PDB file of C-alpha atoms in Angstrom:
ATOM      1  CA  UNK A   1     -16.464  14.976 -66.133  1.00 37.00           C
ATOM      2  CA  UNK A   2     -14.050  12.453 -67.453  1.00 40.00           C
ATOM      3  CA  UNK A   3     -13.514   9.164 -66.456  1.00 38.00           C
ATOM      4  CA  UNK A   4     -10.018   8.137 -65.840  1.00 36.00           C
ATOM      5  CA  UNK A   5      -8.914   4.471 -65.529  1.00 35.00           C
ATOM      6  CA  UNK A   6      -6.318   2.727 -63.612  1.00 40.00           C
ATOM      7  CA  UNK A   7      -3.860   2.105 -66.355  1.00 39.00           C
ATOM      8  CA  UNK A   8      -4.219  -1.631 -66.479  1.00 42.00           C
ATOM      9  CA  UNK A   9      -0.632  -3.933 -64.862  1.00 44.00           C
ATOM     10  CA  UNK A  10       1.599  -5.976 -66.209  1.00 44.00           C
ATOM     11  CA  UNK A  11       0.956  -9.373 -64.705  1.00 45.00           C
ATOM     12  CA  UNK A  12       3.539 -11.170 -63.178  1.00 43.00           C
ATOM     13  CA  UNK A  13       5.071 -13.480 -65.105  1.00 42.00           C
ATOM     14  CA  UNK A  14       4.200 -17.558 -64.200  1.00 44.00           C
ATOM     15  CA  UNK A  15       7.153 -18.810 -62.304  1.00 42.00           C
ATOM     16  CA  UNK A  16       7.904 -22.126 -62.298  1.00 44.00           C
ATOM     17  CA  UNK A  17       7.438 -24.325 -59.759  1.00 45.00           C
ATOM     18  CA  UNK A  18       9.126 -27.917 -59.484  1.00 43.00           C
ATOM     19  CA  UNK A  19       5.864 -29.498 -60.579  1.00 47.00           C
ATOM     20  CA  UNK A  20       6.816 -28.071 -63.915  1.00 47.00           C
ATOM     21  CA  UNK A  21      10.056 -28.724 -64.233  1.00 46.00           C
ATOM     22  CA  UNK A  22      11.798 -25.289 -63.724  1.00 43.00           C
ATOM     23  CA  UNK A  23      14.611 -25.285 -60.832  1.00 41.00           C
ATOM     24  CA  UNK A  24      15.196 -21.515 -61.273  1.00 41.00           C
ATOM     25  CA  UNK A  25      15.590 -19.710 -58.310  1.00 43.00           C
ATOM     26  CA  UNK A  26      16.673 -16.837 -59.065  1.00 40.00           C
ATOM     27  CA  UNK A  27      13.134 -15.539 -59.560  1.00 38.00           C
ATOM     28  CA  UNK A  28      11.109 -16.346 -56.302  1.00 44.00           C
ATOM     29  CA  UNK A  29       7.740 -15.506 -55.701  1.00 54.00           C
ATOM     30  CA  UNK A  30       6.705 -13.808 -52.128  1.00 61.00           C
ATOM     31  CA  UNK A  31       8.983 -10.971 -50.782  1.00 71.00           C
ATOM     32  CA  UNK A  32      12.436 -11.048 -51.346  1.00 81.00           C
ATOM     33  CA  UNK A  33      15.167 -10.703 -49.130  1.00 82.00           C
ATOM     34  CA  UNK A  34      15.913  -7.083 -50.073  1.00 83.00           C
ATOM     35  CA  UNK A  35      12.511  -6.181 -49.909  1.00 85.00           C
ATOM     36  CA  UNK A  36      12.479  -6.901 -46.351  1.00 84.00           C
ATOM     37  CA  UNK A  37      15.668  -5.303 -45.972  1.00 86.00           C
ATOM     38  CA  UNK A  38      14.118  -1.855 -46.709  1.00 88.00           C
ATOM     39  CA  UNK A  39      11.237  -2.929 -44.631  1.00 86.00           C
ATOM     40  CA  UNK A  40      13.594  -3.313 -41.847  1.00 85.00           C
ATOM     41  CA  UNK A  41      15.200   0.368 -42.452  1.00 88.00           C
ATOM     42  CA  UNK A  42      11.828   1.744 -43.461  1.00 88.00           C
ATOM     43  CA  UNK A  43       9.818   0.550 -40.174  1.00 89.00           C
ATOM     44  CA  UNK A  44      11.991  -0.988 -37.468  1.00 90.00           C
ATOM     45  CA  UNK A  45      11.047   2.549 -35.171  1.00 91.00           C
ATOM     46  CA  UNK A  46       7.472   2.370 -35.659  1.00 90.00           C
ATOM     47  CA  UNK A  47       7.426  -1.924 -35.074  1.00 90.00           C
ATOM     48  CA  UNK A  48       9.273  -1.087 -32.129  1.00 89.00           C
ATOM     49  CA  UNK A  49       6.859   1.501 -30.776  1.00 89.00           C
ATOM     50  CA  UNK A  50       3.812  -1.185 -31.461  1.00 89.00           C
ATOM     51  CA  UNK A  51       5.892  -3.518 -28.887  1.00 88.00           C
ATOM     52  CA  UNK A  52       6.284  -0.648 -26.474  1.00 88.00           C
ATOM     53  CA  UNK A  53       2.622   0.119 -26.197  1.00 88.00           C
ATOM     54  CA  UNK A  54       2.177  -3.947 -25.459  1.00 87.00           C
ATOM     55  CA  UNK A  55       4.959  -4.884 -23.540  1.00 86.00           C
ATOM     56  CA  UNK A  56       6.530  -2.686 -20.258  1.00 81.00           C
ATOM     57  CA  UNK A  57      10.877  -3.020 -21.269  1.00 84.00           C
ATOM     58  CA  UNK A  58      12.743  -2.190 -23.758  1.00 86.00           C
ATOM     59  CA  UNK A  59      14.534  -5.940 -24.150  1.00 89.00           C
ATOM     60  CA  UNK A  60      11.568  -6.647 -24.799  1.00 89.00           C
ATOM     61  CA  UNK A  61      10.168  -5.069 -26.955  1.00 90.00           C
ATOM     62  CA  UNK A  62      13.649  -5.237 -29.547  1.00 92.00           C
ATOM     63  CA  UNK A  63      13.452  -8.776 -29.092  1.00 93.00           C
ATOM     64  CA  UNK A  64       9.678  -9.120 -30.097  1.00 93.00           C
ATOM     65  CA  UNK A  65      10.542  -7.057 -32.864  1.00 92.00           C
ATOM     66  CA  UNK A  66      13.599  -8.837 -34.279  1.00 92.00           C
ATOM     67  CA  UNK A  67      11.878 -12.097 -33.545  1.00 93.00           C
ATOM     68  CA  UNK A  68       8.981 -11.420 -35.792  1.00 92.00           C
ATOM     69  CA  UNK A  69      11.656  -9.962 -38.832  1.00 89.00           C
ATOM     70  CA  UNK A  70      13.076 -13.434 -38.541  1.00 90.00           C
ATOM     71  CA  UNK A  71       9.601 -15.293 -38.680  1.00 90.00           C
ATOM     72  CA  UNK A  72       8.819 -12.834 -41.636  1.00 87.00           C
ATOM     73  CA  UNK A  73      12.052 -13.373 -43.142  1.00 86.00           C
ATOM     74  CA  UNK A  74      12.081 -17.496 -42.826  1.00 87.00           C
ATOM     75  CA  UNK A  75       8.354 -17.251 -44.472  1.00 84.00           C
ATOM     76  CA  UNK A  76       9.191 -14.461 -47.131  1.00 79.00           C
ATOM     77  CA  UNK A  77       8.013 -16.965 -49.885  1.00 82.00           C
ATOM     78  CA  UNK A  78       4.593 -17.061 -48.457  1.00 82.00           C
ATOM     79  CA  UNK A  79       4.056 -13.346 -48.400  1.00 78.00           C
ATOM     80  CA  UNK A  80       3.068 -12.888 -51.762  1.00 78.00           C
ATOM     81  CA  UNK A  81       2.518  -9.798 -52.001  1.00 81.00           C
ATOM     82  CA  UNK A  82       5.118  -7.797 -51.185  1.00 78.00           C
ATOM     83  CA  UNK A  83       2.720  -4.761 -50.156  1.00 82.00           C
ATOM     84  CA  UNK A  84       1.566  -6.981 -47.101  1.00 84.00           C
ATOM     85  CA  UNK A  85       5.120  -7.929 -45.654  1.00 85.00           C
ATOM     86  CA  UNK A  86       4.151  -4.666 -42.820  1.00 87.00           C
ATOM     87  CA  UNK A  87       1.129  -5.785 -41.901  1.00 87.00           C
ATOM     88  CA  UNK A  88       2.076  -9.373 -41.657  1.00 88.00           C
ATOM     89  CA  UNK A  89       5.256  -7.809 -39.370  1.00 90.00           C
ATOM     90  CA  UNK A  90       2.887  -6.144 -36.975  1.00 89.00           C
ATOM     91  CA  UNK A  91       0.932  -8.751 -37.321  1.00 91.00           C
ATOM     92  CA  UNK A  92       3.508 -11.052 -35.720  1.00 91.00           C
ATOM     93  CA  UNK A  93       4.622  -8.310 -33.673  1.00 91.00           C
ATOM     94  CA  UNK A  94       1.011  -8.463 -31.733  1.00 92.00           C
ATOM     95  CA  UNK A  95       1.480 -11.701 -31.418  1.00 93.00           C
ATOM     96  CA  UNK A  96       5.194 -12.142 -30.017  1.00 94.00           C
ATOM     97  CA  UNK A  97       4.216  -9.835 -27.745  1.00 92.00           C
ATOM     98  CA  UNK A  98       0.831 -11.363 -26.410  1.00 92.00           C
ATOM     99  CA  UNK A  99       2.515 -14.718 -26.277  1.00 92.00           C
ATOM    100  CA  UNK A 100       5.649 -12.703 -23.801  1.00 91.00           C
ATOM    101  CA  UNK A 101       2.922 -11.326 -21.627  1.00 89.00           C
ATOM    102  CA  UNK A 102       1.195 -14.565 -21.090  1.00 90.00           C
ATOM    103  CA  UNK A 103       4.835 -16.080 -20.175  1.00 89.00           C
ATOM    104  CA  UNK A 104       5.501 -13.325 -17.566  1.00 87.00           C
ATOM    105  CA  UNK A 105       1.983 -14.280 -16.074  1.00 86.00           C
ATOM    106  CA  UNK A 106       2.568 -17.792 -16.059  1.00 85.00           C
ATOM    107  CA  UNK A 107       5.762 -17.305 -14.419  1.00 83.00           C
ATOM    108  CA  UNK A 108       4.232 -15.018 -11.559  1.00 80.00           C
ATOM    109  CA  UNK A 109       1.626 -17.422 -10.865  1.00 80.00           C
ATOM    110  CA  UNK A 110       4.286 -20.216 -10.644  1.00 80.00           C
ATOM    111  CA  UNK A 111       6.513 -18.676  -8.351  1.00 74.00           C
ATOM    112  CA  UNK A 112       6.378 -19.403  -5.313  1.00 70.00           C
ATOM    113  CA  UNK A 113       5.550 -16.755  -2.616  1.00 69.00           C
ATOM    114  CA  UNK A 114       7.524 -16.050   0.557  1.00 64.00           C
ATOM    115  CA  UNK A 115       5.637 -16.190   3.958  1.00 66.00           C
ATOM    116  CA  UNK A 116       5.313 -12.991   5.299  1.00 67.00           C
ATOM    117  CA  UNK A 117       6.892 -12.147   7.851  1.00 70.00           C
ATOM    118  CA  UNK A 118       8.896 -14.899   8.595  1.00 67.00           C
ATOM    119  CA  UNK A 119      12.776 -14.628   8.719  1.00 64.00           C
ATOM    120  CA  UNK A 120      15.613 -16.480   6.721  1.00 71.00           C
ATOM    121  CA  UNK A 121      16.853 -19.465   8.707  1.00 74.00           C
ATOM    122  CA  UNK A 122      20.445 -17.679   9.786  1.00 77.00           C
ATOM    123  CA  UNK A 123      18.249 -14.756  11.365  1.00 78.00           C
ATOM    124  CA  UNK A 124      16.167 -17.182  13.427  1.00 77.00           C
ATOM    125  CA  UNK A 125      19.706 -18.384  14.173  1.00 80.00           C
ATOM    126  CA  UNK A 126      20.833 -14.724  15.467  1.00 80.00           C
ATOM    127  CA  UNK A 127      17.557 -13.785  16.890  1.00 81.00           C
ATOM    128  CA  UNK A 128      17.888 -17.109  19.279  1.00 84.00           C
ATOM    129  CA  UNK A 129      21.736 -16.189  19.923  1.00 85.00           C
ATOM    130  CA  UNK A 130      20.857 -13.155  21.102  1.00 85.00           C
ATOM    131  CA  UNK A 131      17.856 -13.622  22.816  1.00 86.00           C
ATOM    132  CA  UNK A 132      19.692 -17.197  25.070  1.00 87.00           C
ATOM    133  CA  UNK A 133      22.388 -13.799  25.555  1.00 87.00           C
ATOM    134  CA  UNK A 134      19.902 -11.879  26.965  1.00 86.00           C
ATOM    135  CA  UNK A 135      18.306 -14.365  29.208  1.00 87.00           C
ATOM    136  CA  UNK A 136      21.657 -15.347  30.609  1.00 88.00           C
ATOM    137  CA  UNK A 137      22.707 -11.998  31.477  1.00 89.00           C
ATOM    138  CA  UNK A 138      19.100 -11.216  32.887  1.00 89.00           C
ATOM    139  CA  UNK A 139      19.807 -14.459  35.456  1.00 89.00           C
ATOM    140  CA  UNK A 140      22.647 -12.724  35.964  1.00 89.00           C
ATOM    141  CA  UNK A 141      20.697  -9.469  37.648  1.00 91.00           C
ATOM    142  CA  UNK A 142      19.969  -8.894  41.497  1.00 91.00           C
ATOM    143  CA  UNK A 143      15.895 -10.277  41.617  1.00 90.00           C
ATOM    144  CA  UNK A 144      14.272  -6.448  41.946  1.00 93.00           C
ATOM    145  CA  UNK A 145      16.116  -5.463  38.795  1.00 92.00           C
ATOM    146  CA  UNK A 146      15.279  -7.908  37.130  1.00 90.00           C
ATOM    147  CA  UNK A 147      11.635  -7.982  38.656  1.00 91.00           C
ATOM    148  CA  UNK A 148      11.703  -4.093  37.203  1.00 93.00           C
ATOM    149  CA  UNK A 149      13.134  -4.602  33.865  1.00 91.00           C
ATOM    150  CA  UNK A 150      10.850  -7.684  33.049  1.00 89.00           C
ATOM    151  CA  UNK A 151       7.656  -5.700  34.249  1.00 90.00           C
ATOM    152  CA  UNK A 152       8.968  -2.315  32.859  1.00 91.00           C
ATOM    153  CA  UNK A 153       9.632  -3.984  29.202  1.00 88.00           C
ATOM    154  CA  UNK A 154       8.599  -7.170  28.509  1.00 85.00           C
ATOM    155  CA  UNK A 155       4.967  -6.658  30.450  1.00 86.00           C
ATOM    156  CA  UNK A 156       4.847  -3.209  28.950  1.00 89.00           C
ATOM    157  CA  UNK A 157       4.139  -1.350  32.273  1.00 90.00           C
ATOM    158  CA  UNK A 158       4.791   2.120  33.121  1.00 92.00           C
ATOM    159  CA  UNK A 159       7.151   2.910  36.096  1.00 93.00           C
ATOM    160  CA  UNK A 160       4.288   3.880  38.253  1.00 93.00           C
ATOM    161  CA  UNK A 161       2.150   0.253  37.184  1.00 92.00           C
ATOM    162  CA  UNK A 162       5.527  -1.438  38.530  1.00 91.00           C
ATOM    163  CA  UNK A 163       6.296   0.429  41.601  1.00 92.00           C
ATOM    164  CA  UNK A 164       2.344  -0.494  42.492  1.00 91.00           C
ATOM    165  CA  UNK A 165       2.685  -4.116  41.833  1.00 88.00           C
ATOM    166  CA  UNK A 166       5.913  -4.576  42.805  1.00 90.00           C
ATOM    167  CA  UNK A 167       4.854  -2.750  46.512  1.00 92.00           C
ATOM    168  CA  UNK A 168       7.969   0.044  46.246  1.00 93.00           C
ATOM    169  CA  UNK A 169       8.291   3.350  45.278  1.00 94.00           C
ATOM    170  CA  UNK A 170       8.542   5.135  42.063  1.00 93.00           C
ATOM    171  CA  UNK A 171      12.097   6.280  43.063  1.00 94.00           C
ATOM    172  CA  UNK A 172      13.024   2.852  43.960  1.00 94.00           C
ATOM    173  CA  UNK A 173      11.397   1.768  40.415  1.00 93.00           C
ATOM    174  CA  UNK A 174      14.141   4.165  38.406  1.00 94.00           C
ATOM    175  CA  UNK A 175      17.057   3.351  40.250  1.00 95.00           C
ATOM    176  CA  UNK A 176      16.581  -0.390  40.079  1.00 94.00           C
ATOM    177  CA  UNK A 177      15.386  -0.023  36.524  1.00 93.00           C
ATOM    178  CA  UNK A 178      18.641   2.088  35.330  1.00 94.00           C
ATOM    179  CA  UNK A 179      21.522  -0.177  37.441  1.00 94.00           C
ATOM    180  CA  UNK A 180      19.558  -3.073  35.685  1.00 92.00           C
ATOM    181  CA  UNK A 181      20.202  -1.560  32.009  1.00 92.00           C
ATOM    182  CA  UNK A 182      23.621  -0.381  33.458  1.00 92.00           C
ATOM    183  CA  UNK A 183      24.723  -4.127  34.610  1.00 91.00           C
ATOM    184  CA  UNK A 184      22.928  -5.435  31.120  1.00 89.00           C
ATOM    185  CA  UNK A 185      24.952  -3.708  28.981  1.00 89.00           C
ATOM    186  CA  UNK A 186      28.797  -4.104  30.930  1.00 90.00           C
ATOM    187  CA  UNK A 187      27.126  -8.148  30.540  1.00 87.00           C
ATOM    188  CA  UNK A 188      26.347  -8.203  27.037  1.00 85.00           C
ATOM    189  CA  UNK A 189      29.748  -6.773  25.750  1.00 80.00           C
ATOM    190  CA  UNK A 190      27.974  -3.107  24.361  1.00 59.00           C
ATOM    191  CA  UNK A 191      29.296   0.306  25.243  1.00 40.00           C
ATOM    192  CA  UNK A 192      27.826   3.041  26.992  1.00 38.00           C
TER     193      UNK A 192
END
């Protein structure tokens, strides 16, 4: 069987550098600007992808993506080879996107978390309104209504606890209890 050999390439031709002398830029070594152009038309889906399996938004992951074309782009001179300008993009791409993650954590860690359960300060506000409403119109209640309605609600008894400790019947515990809701609510400004 026959051996067949790479036909050998033409070398690049030495470019000179300022050292030597030669201000021509017209040839530049590393990847040119067009080269990354088709780069950019060739690969910006499957760069984009790459962010997308990193990083959780789509914002994102565009700007991770355009971010590393610039790096690439401002460092196309050190790319020599032009067959490496993808991998240095995903490359960077990994990167970007490790260094956006470790911002987002950062930022959770740094911010500050609520207390729970506690309300804003114009709530407490409201809450207090309507609880100095409450207490006024309660004063405002013949005493066995408002012995019923306290012991009923705010102690949590049942109608048959409060007619016991209140030494009346469980009739007597209804009526008082409903003309106390009754005169609470003609108080307190709601309808029926």
């Amino acid at each position: 069987m026959p051996v067949i050999a790479p036909m050998p390439t033409a070398r690049p031709a030495r470019i000179p550098s300022q050292r030597d002398g030669g201000a021509d830029d017209s040839v530049a070594a590393g990847t040119t600007v067009d080269h990354l152009t088709e780069t950019y038309r060739a690969h910006y889906r499957s760069l984009l992808g790459l962010a997308a399996l990193l990083l959780d938004d789509t914002a994102s992951c565009e700007d991770v993506v355009q971010e590393a074309f610039i790096r690439v782009h401002s460092a196309r001179k050190r790319v020599r080879d032009p067959e490496k300008t993808l991998a240095y993009l995903r490359q960077t791409v990994v990167n970007l996107s490790r260094s956006a993650l470790r911002r987002r954590i950062l930022g959770l860690k740094l911010l500050s978390k609520p207390m729970p359960d506690m309300a804003s300060a114009e709530e407490g506000a409201y809450d207090q309104l309507e609880r100095d409403s409450l207490i006024k119109a309660m004063k405002g209640l013949q005493r066995r209504q408002r012995e019923v309605l306290v012991l009923r609600y705010f102690a949590d008894m049942t109608e048959a606890q409060v007619a016991e400790t209140l030494g009346i019947s469980l009739g007597s515990v209804k009526a008082y209890g409903s003309r106390g809701i009754a005169a609470l609510r003609v108080s307190m400004g709601a309808s029926v």
